[in-house]
mmCIF file with all atom_site columns, C-alpha atoms in Angstrom:
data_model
loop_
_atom_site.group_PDB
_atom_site.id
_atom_site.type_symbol
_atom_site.label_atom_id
_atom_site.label_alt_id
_atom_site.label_comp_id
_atom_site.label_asym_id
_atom_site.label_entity_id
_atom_site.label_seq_id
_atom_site.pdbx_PDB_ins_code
_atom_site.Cartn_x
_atom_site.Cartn_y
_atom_site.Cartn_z
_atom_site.occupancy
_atom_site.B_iso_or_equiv
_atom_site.pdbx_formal_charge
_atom_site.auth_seq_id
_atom_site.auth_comp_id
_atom_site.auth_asym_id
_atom_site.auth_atom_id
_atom_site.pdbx_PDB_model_num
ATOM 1   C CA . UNK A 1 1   ? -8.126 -15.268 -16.319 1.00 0.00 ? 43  UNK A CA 1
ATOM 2   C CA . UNK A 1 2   ? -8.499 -18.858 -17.434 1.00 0.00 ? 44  UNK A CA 1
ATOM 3   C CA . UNK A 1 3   ? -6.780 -20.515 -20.351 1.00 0.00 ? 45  UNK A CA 1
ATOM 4   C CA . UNK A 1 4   ? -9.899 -21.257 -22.757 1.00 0.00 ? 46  UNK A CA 1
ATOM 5   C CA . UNK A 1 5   ? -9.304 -21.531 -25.905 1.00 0.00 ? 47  UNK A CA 1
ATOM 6   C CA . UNK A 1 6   ? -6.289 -21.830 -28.371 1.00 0.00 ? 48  UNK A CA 1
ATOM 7   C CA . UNK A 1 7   ? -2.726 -20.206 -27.744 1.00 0.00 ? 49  UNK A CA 1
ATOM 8   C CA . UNK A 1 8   ? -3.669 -17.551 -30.120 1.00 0.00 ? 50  UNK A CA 1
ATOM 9   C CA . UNK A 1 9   ? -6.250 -16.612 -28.548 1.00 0.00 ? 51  UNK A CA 1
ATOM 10  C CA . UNK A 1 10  ? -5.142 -16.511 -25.168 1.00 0.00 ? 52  UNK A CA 1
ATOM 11  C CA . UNK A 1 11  ? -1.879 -14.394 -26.405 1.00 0.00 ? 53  UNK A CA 1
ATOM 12  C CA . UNK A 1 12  ? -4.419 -11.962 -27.396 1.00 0.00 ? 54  UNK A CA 1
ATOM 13  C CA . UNK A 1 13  ? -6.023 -11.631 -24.715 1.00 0.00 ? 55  UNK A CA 1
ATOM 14  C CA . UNK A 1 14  ? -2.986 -11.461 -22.181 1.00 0.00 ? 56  UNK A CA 1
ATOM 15  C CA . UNK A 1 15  ? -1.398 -8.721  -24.844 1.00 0.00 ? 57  UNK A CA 1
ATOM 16  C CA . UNK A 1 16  ? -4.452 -7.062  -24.622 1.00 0.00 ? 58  UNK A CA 1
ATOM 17  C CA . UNK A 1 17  ? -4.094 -6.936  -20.596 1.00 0.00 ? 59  UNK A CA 1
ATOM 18  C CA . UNK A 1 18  ? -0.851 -6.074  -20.992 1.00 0.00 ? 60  UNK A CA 1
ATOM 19  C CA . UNK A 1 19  ? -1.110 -3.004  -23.322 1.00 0.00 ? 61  UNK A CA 1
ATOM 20  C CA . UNK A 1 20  ? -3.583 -1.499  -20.869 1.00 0.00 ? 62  UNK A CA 1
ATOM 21  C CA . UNK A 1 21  ? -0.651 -1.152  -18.107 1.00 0.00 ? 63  UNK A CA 1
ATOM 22  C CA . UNK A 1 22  ? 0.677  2.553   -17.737 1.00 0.00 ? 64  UNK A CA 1
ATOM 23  C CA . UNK A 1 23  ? 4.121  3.351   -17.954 1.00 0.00 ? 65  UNK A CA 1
ATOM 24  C CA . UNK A 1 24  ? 3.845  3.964   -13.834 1.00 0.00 ? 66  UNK A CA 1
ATOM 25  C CA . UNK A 1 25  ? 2.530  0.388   -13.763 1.00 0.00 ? 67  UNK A CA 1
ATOM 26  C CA . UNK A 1 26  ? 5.502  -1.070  -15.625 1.00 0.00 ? 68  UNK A CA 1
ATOM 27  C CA . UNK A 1 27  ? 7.583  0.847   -13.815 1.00 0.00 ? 69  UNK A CA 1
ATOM 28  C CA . UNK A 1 28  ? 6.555  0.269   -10.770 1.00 0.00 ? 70  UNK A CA 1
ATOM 29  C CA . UNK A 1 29  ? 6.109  -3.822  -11.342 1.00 0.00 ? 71  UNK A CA 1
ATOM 30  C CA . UNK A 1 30  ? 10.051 -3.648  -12.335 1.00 0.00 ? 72  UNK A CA 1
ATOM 31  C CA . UNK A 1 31  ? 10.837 -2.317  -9.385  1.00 0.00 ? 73  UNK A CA 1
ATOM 32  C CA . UNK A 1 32  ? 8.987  -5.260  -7.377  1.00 0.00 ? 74  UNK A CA 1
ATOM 33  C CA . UNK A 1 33  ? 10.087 -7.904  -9.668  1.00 0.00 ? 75  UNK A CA 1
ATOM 34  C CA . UNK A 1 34  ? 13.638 -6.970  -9.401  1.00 0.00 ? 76  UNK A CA 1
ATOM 35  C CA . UNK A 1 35  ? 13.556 -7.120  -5.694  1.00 0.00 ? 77  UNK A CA 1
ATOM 36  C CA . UNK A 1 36  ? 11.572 -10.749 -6.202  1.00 0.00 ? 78  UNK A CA 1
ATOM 37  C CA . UNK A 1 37  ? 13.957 -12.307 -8.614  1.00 0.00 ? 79  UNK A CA 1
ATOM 38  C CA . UNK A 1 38  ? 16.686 -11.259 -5.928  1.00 0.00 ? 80  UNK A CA 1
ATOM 39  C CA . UNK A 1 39  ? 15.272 -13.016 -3.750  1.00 0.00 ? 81  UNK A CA 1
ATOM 40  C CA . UNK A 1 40  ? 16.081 -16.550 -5.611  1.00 0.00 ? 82  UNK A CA 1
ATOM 41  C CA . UNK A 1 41  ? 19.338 -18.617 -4.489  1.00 0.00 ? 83  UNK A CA 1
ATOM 42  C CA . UNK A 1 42  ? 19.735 -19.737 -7.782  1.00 0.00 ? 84  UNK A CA 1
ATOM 43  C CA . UNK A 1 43  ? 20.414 -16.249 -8.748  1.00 0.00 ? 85  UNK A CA 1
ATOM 44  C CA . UNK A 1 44  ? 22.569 -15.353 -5.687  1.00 0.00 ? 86  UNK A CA 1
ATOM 45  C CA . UNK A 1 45  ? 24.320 -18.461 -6.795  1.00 0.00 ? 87  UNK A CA 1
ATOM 46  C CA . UNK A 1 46  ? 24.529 -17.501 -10.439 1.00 0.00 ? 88  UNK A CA 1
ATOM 47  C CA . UNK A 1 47  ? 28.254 -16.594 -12.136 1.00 0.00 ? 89  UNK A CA 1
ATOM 48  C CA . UNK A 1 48  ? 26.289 -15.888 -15.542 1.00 0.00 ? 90  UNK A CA 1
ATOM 49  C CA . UNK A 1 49  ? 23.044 -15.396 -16.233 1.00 0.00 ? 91  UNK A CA 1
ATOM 50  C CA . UNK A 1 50  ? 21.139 -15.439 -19.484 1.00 0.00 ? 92  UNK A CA 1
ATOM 51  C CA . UNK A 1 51  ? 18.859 -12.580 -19.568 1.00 0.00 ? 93  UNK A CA 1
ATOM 52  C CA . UNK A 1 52  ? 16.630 -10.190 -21.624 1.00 0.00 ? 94  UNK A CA 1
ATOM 53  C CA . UNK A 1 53  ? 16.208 -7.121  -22.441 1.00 0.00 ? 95  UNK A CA 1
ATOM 54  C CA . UNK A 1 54  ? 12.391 -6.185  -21.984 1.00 0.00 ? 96  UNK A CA 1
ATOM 55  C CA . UNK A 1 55  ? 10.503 -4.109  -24.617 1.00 0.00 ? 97  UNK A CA 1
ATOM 56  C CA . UNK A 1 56  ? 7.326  -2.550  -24.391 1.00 0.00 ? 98  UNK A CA 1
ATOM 57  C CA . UNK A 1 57  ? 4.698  -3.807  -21.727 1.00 0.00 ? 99  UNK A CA 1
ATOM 58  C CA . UNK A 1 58  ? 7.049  -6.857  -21.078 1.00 0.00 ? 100 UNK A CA 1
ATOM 59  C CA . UNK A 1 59  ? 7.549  -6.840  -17.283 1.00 0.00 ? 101 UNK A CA 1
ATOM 60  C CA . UNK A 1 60  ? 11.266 -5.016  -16.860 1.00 0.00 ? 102 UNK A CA 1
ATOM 61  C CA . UNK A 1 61  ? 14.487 -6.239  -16.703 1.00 0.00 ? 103 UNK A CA 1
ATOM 62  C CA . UNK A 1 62  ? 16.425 -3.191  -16.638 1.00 0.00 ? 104 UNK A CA 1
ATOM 63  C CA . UNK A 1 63  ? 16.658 -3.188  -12.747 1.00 0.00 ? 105 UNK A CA 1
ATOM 64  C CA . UNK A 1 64  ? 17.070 -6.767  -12.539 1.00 0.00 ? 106 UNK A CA 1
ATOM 65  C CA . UNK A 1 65  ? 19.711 -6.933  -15.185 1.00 0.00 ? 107 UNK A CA 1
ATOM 66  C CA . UNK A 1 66  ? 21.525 -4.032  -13.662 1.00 0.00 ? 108 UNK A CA 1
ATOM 67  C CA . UNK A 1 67  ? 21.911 -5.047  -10.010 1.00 0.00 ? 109 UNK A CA 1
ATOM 68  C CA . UNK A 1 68  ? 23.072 -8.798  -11.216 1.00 0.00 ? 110 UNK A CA 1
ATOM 69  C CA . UNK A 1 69  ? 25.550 -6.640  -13.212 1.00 0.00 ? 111 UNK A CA 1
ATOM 70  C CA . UNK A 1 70  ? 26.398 -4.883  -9.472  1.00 0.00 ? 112 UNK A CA 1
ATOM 71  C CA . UNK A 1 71  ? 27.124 -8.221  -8.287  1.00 0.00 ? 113 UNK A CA 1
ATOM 72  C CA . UNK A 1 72  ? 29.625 -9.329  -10.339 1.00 0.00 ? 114 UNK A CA 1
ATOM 73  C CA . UNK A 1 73  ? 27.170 -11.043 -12.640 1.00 0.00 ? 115 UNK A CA 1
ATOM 74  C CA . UNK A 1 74  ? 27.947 -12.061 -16.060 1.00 0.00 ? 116 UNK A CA 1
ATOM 75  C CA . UNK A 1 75  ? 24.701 -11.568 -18.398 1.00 0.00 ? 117 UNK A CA 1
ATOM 76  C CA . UNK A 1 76  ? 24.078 -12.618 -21.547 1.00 0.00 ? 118 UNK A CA 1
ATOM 77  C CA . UNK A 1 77  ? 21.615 -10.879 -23.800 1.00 0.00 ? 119 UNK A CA 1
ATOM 78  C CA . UNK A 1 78  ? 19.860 -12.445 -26.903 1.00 0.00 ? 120 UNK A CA 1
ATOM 79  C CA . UNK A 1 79  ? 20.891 -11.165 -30.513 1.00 0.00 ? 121 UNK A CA 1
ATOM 80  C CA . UNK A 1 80  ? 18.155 -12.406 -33.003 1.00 0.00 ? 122 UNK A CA 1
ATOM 81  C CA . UNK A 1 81  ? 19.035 -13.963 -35.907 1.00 0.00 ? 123 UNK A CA 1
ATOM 82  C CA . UNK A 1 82  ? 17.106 -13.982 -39.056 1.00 0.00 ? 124 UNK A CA 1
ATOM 83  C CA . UNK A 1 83  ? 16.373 -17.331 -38.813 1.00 0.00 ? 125 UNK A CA 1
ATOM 84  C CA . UNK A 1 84  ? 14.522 -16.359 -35.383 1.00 0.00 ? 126 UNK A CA 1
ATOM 85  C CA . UNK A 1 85  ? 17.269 -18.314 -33.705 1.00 0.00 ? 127 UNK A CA 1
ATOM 86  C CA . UNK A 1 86  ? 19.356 -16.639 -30.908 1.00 0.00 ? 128 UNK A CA 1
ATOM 87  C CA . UNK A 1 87  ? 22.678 -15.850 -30.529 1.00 0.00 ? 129 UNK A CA 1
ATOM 88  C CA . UNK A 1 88  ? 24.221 -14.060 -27.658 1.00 0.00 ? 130 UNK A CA 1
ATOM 89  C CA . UNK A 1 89  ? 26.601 -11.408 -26.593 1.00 0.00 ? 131 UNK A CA 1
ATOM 90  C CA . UNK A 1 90  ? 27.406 -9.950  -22.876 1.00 0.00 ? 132 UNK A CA 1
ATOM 91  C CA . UNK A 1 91  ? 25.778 -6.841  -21.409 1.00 0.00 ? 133 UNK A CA 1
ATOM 92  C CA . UNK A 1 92  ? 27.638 -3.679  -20.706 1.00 0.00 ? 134 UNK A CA 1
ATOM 93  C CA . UNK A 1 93  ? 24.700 -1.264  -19.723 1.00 0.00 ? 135 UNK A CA 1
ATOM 94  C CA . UNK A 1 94  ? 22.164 0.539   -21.552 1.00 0.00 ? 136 UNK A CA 1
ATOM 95  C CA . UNK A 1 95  ? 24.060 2.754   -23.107 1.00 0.00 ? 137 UNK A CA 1
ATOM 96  C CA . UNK A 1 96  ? 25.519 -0.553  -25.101 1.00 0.00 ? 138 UNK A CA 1
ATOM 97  C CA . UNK A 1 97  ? 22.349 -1.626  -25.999 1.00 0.00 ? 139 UNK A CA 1
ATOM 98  C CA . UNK A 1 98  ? 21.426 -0.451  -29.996 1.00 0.00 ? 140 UNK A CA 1
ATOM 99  C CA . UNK A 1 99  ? 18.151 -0.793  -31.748 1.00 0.00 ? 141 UNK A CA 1
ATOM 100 C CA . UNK A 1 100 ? 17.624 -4.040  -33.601 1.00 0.00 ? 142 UNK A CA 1
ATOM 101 C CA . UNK A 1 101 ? 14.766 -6.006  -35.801 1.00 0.00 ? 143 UNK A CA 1
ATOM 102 C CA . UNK A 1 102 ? 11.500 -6.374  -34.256 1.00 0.00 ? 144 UNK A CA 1
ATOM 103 C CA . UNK A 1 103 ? 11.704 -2.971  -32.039 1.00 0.00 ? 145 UNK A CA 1
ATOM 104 C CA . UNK A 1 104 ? 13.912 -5.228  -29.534 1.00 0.00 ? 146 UNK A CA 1
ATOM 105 C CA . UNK A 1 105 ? 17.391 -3.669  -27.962 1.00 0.00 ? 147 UNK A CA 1
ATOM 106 C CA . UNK A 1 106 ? 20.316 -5.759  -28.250 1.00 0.00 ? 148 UNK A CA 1
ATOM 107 C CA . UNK A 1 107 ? 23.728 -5.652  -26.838 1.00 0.00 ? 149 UNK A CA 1
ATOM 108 C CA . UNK A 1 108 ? 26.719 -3.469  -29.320 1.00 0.00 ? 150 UNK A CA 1
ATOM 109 C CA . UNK A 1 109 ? 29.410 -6.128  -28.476 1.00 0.00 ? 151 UNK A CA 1
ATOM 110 C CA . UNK A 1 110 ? 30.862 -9.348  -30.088 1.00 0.00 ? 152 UNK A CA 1
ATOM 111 C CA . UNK A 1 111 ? 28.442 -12.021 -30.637 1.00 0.00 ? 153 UNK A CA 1
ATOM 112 C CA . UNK A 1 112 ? 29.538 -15.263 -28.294 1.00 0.00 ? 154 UNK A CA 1
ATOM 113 C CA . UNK A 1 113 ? 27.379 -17.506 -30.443 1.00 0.00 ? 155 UNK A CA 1
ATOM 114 C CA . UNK A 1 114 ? 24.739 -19.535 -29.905 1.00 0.00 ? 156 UNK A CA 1
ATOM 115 C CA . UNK A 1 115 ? 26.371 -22.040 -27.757 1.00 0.00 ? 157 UNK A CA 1
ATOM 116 C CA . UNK A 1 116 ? 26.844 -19.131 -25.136 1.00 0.00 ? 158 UNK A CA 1
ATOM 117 C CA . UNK A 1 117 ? 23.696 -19.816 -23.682 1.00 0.00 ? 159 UNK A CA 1
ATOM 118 C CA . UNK A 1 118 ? 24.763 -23.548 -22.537 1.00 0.00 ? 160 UNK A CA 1
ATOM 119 C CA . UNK A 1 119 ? 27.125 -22.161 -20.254 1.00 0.00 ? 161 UNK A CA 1
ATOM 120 C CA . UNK A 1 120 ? 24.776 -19.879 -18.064 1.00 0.00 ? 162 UNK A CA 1
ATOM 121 C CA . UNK A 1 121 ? 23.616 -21.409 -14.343 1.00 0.00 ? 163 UNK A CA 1
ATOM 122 C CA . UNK A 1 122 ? 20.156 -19.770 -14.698 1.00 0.00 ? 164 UNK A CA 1
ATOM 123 C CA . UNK A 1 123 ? 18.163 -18.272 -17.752 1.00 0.00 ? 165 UNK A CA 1
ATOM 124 C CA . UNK A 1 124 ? 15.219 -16.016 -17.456 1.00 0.00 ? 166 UNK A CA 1
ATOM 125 C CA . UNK A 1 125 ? 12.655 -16.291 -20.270 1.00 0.00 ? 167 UNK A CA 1
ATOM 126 C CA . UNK A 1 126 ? 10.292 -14.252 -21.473 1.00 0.00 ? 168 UNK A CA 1
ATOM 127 C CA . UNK A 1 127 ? 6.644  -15.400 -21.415 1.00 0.00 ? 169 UNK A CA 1
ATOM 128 C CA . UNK A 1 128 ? 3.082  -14.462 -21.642 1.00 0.00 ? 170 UNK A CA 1
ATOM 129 C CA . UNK A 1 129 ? 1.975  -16.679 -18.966 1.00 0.00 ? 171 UNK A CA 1
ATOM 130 C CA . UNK A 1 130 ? 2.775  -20.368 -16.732 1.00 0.00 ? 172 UNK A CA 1
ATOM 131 C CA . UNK A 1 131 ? 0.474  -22.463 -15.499 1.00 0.00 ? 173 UNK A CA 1
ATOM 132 C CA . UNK A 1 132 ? 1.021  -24.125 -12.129 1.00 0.00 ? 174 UNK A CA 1
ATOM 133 C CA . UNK A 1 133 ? 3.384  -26.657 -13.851 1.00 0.00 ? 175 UNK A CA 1
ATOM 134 C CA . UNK A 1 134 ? 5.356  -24.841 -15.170 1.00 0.00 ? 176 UNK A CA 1
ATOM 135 C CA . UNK A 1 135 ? 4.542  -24.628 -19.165 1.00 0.00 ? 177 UNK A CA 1
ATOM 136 C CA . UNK A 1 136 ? 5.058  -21.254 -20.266 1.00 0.00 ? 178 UNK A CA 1
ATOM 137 C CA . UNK A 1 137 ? 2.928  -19.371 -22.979 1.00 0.00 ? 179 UNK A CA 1
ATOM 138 C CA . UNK A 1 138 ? 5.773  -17.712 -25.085 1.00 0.00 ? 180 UNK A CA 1
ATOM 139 C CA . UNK A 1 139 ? 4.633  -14.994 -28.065 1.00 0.00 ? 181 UNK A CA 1
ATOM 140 C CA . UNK A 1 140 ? 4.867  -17.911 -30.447 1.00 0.00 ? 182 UNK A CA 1
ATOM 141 C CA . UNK A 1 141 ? 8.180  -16.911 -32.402 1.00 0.00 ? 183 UNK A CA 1
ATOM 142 C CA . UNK A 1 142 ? 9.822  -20.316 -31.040 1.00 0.00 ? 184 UNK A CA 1
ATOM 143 C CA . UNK A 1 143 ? 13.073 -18.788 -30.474 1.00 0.00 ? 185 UNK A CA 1
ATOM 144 C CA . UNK A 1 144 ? 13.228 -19.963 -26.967 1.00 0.00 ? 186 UNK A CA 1
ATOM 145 C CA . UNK A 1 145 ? 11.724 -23.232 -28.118 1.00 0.00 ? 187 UNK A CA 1
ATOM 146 C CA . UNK A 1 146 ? 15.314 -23.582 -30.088 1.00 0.00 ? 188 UNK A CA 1
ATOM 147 C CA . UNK A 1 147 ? 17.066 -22.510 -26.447 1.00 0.00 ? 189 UNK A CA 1
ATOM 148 C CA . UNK A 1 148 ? 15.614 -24.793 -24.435 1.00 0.00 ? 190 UNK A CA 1
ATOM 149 C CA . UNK A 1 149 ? 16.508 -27.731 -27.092 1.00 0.00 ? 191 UNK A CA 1
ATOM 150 C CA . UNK A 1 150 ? 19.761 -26.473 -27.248 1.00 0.00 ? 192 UNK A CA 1
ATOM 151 C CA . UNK A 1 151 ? 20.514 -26.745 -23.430 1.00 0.00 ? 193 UNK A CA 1
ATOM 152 C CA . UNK A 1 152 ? 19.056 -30.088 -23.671 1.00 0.00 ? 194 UNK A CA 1
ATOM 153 C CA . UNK A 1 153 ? 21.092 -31.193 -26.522 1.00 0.00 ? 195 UNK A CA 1
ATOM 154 C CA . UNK A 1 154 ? 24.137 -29.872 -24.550 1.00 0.00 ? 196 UNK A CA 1
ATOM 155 C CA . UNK A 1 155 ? 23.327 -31.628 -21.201 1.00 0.00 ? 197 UNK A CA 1
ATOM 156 C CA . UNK A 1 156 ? 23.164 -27.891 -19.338 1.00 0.00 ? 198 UNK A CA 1
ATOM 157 C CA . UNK A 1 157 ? 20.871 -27.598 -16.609 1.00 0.00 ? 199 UNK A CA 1
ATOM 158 C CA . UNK A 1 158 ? 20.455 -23.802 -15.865 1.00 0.00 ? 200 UNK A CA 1
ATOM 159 C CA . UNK A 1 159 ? 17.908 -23.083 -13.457 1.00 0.00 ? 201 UNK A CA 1
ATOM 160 C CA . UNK A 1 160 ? 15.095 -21.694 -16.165 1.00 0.00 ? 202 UNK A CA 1
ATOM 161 C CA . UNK A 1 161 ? 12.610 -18.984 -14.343 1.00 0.00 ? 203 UNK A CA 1
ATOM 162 C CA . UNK A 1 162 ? 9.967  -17.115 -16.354 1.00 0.00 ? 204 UNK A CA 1
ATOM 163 C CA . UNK A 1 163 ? 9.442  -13.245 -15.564 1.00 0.00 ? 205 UNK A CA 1
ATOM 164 C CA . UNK A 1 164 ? 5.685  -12.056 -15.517 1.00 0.00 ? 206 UNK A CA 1
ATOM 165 C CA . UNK A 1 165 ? 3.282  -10.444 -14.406 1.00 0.00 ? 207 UNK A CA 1
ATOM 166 C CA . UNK A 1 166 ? 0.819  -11.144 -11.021 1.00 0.00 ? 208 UNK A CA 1
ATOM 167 C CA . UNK A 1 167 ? -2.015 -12.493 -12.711 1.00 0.00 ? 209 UNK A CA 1
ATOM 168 C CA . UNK A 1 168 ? 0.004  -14.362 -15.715 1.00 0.00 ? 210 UNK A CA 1
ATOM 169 C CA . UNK A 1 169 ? 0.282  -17.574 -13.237 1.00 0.00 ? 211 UNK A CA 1
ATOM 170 C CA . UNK A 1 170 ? -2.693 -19.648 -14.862 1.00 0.00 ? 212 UNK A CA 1
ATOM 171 C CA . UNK A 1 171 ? -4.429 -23.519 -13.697 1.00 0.00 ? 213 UNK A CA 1
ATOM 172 C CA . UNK A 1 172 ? -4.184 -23.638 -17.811 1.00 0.00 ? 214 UNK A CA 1
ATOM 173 C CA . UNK A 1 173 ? -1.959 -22.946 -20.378 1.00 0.00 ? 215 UNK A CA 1
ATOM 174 C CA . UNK A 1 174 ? -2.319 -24.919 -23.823 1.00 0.00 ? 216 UNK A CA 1
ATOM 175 C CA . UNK A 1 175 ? 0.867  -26.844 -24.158 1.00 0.00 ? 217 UNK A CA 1
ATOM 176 C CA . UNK A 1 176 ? 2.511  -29.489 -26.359 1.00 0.00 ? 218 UNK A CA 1
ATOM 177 C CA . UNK A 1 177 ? 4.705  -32.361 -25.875 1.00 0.00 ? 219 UNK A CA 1
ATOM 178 C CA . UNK A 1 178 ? 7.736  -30.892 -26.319 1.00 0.00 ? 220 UNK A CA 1
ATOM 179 C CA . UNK A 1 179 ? 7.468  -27.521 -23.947 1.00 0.00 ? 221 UNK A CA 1
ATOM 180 C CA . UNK A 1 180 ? 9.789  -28.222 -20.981 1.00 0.00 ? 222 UNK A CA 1
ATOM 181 C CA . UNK A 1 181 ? 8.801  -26.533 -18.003 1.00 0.00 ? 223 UNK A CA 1
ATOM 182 C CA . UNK A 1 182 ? 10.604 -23.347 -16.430 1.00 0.00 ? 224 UNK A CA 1
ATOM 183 C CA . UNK A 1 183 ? 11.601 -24.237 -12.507 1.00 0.00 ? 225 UNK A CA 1
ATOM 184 C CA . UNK A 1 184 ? 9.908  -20.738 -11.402 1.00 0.00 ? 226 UNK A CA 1
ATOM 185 C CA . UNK A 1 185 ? 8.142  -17.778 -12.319 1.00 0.00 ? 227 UNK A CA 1
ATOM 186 C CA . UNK A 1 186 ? 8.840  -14.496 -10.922 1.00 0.00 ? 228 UNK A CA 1
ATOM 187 C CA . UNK A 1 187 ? 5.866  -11.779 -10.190 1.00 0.00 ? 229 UNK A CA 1
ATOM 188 C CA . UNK A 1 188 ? 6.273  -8.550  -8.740  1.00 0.00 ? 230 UNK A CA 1
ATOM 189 C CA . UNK A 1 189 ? 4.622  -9.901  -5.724  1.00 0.00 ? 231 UNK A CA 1
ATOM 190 C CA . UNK A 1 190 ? 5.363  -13.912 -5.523  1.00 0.00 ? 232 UNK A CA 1
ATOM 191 C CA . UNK A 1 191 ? 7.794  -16.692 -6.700  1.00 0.00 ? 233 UNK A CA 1
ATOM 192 C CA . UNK A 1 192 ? 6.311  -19.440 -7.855  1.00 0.00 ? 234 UNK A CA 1
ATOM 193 C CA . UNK A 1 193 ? 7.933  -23.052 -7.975  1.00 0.00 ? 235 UNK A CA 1
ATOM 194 C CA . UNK A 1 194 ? 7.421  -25.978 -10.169 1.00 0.00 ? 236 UNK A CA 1
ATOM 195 C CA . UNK A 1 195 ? 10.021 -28.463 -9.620  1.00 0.00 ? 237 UNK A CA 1
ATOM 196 C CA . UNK A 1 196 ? 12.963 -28.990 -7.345  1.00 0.00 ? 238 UNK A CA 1
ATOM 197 C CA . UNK A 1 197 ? 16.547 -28.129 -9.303  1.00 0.00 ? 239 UNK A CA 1
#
């Protein structure tokens, strides 16, 4: 797949590849991108990480989020706000998780604020795709847009890795000035690095 074309356009078309996947595939490419994202010294490293929790064909983080969790891991799980903004609050399991706006599962706990996120050593990002600099197609809400400036506006340099799919690693992603590139992405079969930490 090559990035022709406008970021609308090329979110449909990678939604459309993703809405094909079965639930075997999905479940199946967690599995693998669990072990993968294991794999990563910055998360071996990591005393809190800012995670996700994935929805629909999103590649999974339940496996991923659960053996960080095994570790000793602190996570962090977005709570959206209806500004589209994101504040934060610390995962327990799934059976902490409740239903929220937008068909996304959020954690039941106190809210830590939006600040949280400044204090986490790496933070995995959702995406649509990354091209081999490490500019990363989001859906287009901007919510991680307002992240990323906040870790910048704070100083915090988390190690920021992108979770996706094999095949989401493009030569071209439409970007702008201000998208700062993820370090990695994670596929079910590779890691992919952009920049030294």
């Amino acid at each position: 797949m090559n990035a022709e074309g406008s970021k609308p356009e090329l979110r449909r078309s990678l939604i459309a590849v993703r809405a094909r996947l079965t639930a075997d595939d999905i479940a199946n490419a967690q599995a693998r991108l669990a072990c993968r994202a294991l794999e990563l010294p910055e998360l071996a490293e990591a005393g809190t990480v800012a995670a996700y929790v994935s929805v629909g064909s999103e590649p999974g983080t339940r496996d991923l989020r659960e053996a960080l969790r095994a570790r000793g891991v602190r996570v962090l799980l977005p709570v959206l706000q209806e500004d589209n903004d994101l504040d934060w609050g610390q995962d327990e399991g799934p059976e902490r998780l409740v239903r929220a706006r937008r068909g996304l599962l959020e954690p039941d706990g106190p809210r830590l604020g939006p600040e949280a996120v400044t204090r986490a050593d790496v933070v995995l990002l959702p995406g649509l795709a990354v091209n081999r600099r490490g500019v990363r197609l989001g859906r287009g809400g901007g919510s991680y847009d307002r992240v990323l400036a906040r870790l910048d506006r704070a100083g915090a340099r988390p190690a920021l890795v992108v979770l996706l799919y094999d095949g989401e690693v493009l030569d071209e992603v439409p970007g702008e000035a201000h998208d700062r590139p993820v370090h990695a992405a994670v596929t079910p079969s590779a890691v992919h690095r952009f920049e030294s930490l």
